[in-house]
Short mmCIF file of N, CA and C in Angstrom, two decimals:
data_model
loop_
_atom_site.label_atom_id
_atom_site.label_comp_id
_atom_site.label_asym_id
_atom_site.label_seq_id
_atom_site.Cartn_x
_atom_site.Cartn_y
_atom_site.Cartn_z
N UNK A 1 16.93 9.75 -5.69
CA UNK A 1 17.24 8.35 -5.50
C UNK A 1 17.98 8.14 -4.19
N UNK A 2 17.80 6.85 -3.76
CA UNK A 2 18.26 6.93 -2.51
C UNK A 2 19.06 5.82 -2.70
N UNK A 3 20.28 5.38 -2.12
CA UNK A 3 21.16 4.28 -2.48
C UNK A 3 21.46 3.45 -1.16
N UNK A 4 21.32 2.20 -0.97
CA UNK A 4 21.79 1.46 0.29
C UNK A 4 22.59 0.61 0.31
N UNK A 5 23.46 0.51 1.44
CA UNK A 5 24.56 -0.67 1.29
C UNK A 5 24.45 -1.01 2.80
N UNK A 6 24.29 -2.58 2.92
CA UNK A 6 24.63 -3.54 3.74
C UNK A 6 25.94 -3.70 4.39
N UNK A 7 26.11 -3.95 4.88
CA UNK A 7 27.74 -4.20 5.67
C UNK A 7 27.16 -5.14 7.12
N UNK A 8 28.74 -6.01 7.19
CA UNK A 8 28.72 -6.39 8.86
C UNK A 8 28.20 -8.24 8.46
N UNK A 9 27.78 -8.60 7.78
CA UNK A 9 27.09 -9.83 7.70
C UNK A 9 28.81 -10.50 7.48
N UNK A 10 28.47 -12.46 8.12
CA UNK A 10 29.51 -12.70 8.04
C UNK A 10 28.83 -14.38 8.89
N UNK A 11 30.16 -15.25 8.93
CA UNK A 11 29.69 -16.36 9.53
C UNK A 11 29.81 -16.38 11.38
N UNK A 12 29.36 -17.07 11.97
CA UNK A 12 29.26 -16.70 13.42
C UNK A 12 28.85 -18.51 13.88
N UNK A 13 28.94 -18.41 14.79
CA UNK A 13 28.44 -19.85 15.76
C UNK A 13 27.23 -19.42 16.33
N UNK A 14 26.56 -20.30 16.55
CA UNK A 14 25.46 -20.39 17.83
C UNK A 14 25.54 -19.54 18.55
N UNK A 15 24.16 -18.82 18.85
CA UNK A 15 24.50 -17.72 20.50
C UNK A 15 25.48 -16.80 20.17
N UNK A 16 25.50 -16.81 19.20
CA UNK A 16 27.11 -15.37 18.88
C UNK A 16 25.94 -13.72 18.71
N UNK A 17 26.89 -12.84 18.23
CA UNK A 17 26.09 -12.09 18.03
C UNK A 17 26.43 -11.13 16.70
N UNK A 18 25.86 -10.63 16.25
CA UNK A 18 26.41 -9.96 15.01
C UNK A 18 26.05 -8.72 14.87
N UNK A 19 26.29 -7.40 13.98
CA UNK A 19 25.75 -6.07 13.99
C UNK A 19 25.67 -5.40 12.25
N UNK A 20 24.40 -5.40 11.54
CA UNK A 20 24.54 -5.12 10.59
C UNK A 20 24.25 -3.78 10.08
N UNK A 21 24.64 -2.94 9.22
CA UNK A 21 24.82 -1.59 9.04
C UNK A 21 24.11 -1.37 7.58
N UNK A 22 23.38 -0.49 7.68
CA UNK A 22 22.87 0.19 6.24
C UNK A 22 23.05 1.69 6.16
N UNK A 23 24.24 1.96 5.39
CA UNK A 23 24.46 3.41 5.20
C UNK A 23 23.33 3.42 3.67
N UNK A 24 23.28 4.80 3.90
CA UNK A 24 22.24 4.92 2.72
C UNK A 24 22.92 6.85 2.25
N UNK A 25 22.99 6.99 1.04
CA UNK A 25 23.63 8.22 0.52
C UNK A 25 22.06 9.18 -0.82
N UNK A 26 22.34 9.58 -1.22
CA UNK A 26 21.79 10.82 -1.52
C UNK A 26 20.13 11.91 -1.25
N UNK A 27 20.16 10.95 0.00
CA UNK A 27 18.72 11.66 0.58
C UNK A 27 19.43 11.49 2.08
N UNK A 28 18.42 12.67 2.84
CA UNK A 28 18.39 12.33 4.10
C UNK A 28 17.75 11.34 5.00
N UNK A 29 18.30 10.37 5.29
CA UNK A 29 18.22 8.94 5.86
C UNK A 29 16.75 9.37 6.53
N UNK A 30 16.51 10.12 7.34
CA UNK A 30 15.29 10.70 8.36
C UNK A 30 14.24 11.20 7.62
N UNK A 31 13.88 10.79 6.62
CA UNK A 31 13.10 10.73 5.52
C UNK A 31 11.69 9.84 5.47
N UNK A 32 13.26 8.42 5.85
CA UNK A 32 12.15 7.36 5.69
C UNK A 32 12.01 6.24 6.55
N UNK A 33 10.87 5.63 6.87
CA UNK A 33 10.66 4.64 7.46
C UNK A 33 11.99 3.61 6.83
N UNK A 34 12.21 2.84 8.32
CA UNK A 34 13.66 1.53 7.11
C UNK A 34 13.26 0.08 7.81
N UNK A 35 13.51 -0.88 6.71
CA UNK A 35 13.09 -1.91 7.13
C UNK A 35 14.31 -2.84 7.31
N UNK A 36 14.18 -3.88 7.88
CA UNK A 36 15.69 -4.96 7.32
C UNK A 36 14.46 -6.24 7.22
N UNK A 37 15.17 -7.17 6.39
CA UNK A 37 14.46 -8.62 5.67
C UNK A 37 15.26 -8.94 5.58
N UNK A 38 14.97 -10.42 5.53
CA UNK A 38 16.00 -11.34 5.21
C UNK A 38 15.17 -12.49 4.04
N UNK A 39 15.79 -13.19 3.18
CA UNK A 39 15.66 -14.12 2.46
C UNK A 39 16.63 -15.71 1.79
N UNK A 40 15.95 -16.29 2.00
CA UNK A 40 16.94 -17.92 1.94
C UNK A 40 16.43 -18.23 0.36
N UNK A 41 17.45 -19.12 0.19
CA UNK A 41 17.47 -19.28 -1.19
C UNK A 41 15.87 -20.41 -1.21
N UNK A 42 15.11 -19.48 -2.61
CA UNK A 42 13.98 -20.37 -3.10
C UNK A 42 12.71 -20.39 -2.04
N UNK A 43 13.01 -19.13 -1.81
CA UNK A 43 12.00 -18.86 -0.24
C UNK A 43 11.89 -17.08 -0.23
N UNK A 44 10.61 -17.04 0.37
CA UNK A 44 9.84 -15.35 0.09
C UNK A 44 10.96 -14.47 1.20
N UNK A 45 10.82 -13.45 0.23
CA UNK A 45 12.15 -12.25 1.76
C UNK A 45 10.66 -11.86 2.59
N UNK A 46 11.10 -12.03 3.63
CA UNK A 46 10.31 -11.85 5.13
C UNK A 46 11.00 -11.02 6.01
N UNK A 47 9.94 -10.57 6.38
CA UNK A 47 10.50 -9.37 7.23
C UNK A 47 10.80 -9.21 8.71
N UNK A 48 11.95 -8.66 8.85
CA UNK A 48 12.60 -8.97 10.43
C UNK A 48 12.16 -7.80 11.81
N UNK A 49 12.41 -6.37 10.67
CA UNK A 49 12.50 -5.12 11.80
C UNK A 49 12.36 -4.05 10.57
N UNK A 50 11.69 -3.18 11.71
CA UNK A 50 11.66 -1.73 10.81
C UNK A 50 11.53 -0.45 11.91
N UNK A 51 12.00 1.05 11.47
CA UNK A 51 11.95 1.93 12.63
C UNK A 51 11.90 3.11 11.61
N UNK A 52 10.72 3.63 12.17
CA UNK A 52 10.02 4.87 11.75
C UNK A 52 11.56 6.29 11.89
N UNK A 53 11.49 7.03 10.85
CA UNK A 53 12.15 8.25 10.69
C UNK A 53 12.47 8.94 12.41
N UNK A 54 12.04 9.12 12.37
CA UNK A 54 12.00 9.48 14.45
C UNK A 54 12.45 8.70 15.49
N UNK A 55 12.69 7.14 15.02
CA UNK A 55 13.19 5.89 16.15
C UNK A 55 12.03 5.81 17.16
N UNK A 56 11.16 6.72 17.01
CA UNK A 56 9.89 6.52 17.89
C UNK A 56 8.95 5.02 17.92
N UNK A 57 9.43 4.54 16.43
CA UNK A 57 8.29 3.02 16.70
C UNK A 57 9.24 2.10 16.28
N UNK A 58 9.59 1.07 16.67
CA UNK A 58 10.32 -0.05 16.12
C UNK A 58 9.19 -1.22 16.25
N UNK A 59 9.28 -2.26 15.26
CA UNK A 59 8.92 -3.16 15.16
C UNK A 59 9.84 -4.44 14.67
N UNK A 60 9.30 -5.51 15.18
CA UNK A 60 10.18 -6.81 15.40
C UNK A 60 9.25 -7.73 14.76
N UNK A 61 9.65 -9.00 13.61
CA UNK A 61 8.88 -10.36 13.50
C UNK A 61 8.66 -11.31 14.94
N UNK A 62 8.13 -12.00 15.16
CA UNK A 62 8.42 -13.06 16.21
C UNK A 62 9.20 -13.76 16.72
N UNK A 63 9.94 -14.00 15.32
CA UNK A 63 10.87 -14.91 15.38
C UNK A 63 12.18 -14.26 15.90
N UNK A 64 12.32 -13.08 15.98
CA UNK A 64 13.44 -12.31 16.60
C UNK A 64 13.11 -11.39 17.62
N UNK A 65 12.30 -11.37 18.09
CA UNK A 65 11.47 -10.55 19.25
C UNK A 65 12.66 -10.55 20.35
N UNK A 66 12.97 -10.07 20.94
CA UNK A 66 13.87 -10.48 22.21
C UNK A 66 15.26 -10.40 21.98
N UNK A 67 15.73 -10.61 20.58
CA UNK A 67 16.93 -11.46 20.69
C UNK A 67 17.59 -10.07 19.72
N UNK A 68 16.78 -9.58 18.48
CA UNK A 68 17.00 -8.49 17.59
C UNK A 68 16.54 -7.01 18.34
N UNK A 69 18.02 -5.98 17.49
CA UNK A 69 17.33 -4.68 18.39
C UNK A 69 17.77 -3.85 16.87
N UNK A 70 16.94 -2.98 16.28
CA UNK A 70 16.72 -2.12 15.13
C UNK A 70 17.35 -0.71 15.95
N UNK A 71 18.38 0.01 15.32
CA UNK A 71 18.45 1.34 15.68
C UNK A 71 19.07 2.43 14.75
N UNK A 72 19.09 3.91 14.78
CA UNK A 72 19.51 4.06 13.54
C UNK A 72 20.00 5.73 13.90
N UNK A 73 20.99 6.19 12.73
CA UNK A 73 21.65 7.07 13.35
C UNK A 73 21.96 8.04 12.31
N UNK A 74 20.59 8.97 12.48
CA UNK A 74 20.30 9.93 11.05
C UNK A 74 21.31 10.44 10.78
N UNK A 75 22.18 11.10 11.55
CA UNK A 75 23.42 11.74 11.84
C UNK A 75 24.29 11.08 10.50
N UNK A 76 24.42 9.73 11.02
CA UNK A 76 25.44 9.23 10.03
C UNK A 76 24.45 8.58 8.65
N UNK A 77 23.71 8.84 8.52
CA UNK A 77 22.51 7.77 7.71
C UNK A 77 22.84 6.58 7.33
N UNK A 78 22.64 5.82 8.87
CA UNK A 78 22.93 4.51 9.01
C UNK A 78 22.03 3.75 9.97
N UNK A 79 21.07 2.64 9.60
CA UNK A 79 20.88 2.19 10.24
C UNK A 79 21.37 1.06 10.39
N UNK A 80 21.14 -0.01 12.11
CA UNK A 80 21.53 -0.80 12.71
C UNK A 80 20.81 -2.35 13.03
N UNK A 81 21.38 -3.07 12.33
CA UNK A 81 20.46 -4.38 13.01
C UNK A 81 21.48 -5.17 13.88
N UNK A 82 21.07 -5.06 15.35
CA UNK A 82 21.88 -5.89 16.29
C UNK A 82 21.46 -7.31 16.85
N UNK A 83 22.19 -8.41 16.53
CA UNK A 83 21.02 -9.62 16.38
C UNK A 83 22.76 -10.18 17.43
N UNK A 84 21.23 -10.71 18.41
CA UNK A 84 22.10 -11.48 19.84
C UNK A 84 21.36 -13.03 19.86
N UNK A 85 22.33 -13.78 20.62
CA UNK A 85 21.81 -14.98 20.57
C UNK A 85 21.32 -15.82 19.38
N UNK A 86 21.98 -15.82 17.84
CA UNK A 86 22.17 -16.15 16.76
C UNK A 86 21.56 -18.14 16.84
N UNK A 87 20.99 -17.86 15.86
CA UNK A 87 20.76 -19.38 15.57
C UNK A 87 20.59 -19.62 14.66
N UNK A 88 21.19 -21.12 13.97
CA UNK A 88 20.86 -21.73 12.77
C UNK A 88 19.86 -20.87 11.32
N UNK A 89 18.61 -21.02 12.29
CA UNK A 89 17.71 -20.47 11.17
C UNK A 89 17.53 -19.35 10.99
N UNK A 90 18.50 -18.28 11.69
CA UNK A 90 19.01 -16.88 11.46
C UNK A 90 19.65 -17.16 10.01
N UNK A 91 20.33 -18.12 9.62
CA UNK A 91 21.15 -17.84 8.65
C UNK A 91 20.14 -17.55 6.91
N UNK A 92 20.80 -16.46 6.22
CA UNK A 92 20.10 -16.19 5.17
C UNK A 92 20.75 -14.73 5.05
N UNK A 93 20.07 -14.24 4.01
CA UNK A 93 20.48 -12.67 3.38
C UNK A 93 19.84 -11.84 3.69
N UNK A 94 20.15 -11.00 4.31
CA UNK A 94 19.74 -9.78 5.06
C UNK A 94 19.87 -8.83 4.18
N UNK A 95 18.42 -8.01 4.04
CA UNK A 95 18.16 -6.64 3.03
C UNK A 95 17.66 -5.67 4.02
N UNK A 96 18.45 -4.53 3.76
CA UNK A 96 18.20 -3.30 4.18
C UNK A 96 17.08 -2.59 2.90
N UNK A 97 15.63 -1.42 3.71
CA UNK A 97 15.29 -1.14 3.01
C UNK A 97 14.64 -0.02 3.34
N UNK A 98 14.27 1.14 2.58
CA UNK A 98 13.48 2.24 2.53
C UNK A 98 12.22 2.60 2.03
N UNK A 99 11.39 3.39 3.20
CA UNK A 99 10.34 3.65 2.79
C UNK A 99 9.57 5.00 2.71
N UNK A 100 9.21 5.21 2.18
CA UNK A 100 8.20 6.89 2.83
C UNK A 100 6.86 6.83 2.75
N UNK A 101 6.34 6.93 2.47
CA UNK A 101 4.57 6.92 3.35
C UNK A 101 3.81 5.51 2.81
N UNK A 102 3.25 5.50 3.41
CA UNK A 102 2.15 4.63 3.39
C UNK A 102 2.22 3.29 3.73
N UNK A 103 1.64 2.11 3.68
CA UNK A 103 1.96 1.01 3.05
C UNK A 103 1.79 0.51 4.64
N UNK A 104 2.30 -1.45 4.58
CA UNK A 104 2.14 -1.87 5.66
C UNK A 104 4.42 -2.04 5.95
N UNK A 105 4.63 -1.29 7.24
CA UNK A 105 5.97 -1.51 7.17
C UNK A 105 6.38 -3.45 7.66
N UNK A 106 5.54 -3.92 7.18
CA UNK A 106 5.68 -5.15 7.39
C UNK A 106 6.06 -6.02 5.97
N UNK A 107 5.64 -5.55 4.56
CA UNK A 107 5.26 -5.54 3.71
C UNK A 107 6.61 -5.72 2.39
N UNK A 108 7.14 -6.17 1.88
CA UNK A 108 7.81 -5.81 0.88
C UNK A 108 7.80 -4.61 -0.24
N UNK A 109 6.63 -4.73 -0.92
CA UNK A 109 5.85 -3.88 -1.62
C UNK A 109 5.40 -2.42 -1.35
N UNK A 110 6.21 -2.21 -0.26
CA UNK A 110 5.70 -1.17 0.56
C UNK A 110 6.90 -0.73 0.81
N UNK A 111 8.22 -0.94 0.03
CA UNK A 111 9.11 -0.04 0.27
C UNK A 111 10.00 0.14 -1.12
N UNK A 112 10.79 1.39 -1.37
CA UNK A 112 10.42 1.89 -2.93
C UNK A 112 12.70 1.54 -3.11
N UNK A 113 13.14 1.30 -1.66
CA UNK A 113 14.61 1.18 -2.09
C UNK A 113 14.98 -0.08 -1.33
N UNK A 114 16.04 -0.85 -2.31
CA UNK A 114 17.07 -1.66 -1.64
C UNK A 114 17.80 -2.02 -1.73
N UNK A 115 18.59 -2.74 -0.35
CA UNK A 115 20.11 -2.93 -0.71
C UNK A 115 20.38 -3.99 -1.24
N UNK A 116 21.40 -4.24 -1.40
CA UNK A 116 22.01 -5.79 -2.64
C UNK A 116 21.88 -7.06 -1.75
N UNK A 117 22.19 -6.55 0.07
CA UNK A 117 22.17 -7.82 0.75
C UNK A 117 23.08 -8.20 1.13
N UNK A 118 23.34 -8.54 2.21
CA UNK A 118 24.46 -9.28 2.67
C UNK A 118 24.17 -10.24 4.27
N UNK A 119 25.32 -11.30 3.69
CA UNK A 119 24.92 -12.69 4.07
C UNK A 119 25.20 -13.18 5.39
N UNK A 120 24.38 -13.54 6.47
CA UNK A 120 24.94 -13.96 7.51
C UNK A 120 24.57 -15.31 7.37
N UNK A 121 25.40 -15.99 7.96
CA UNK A 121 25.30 -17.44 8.58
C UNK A 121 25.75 -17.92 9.63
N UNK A 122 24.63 -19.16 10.55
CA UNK A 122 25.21 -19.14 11.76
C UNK A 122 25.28 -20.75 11.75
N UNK A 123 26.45 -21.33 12.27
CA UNK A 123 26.65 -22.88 12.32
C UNK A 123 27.63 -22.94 12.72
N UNK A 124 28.01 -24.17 13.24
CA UNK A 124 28.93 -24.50 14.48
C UNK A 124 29.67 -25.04 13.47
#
């Protein structure tokens, strides 16, 4: 079993920037593909970023292309979501998540662990 916890979410202004953390404990983090999502209340969790066991492939939604950077640090088995230039419709619950083979890492269903979530919001 693999266990994840969120950290770092919190309220922020406009254009701020924030850094969210997923330690993960009884496997080796470099295992698995990891994703982060986010979800608003009464609305599907959608997916933000994900980075292959190796940090060799990262992937980004659109909507954070530019602005979000995924990184992760087997060492400590923690990965990183660094989100710059914050806006409004950033705000929602951010899930850290794990995967190991297959699937689309775009995908919900396609990853077998997750964390409880934790909440950013951005408003002036």
């Amino acid at each position: 079993q693999l266990h994840l916890v969120e950290s770092g979410g919190g309220w922020v202004r406009p254009g701020d920037s924030l850094t969210l953390s997923c330690t993960a404990s009884g496997r080796p983090l470099n295992m698995y593909t990891m994703g982060w999502f986010r979800q608003a209340p009464g609305k599907e969790r959608e997916f933000v970023s994900a980075i292959s066991g190796s940090s060799l492939s990262t992937y980004f939604a659109d909507s954070v292309k530019g602005r979000f950077t995924i990184s992760r640090d087997n060492a400590k088995n923690t990965v990183y979501l660094q989100m710059n230039s914050l806006k409004p419709e950033d705000t929602d619950v951010y899930y850290c998540a794990a995967k190991r083979y297959g699937g689309s890492h775009y995908a919900t269903d396609s990853y077998d662990y997750w964390g409880q979530g934790t909440q950013v919001t951005v408003s002036s």
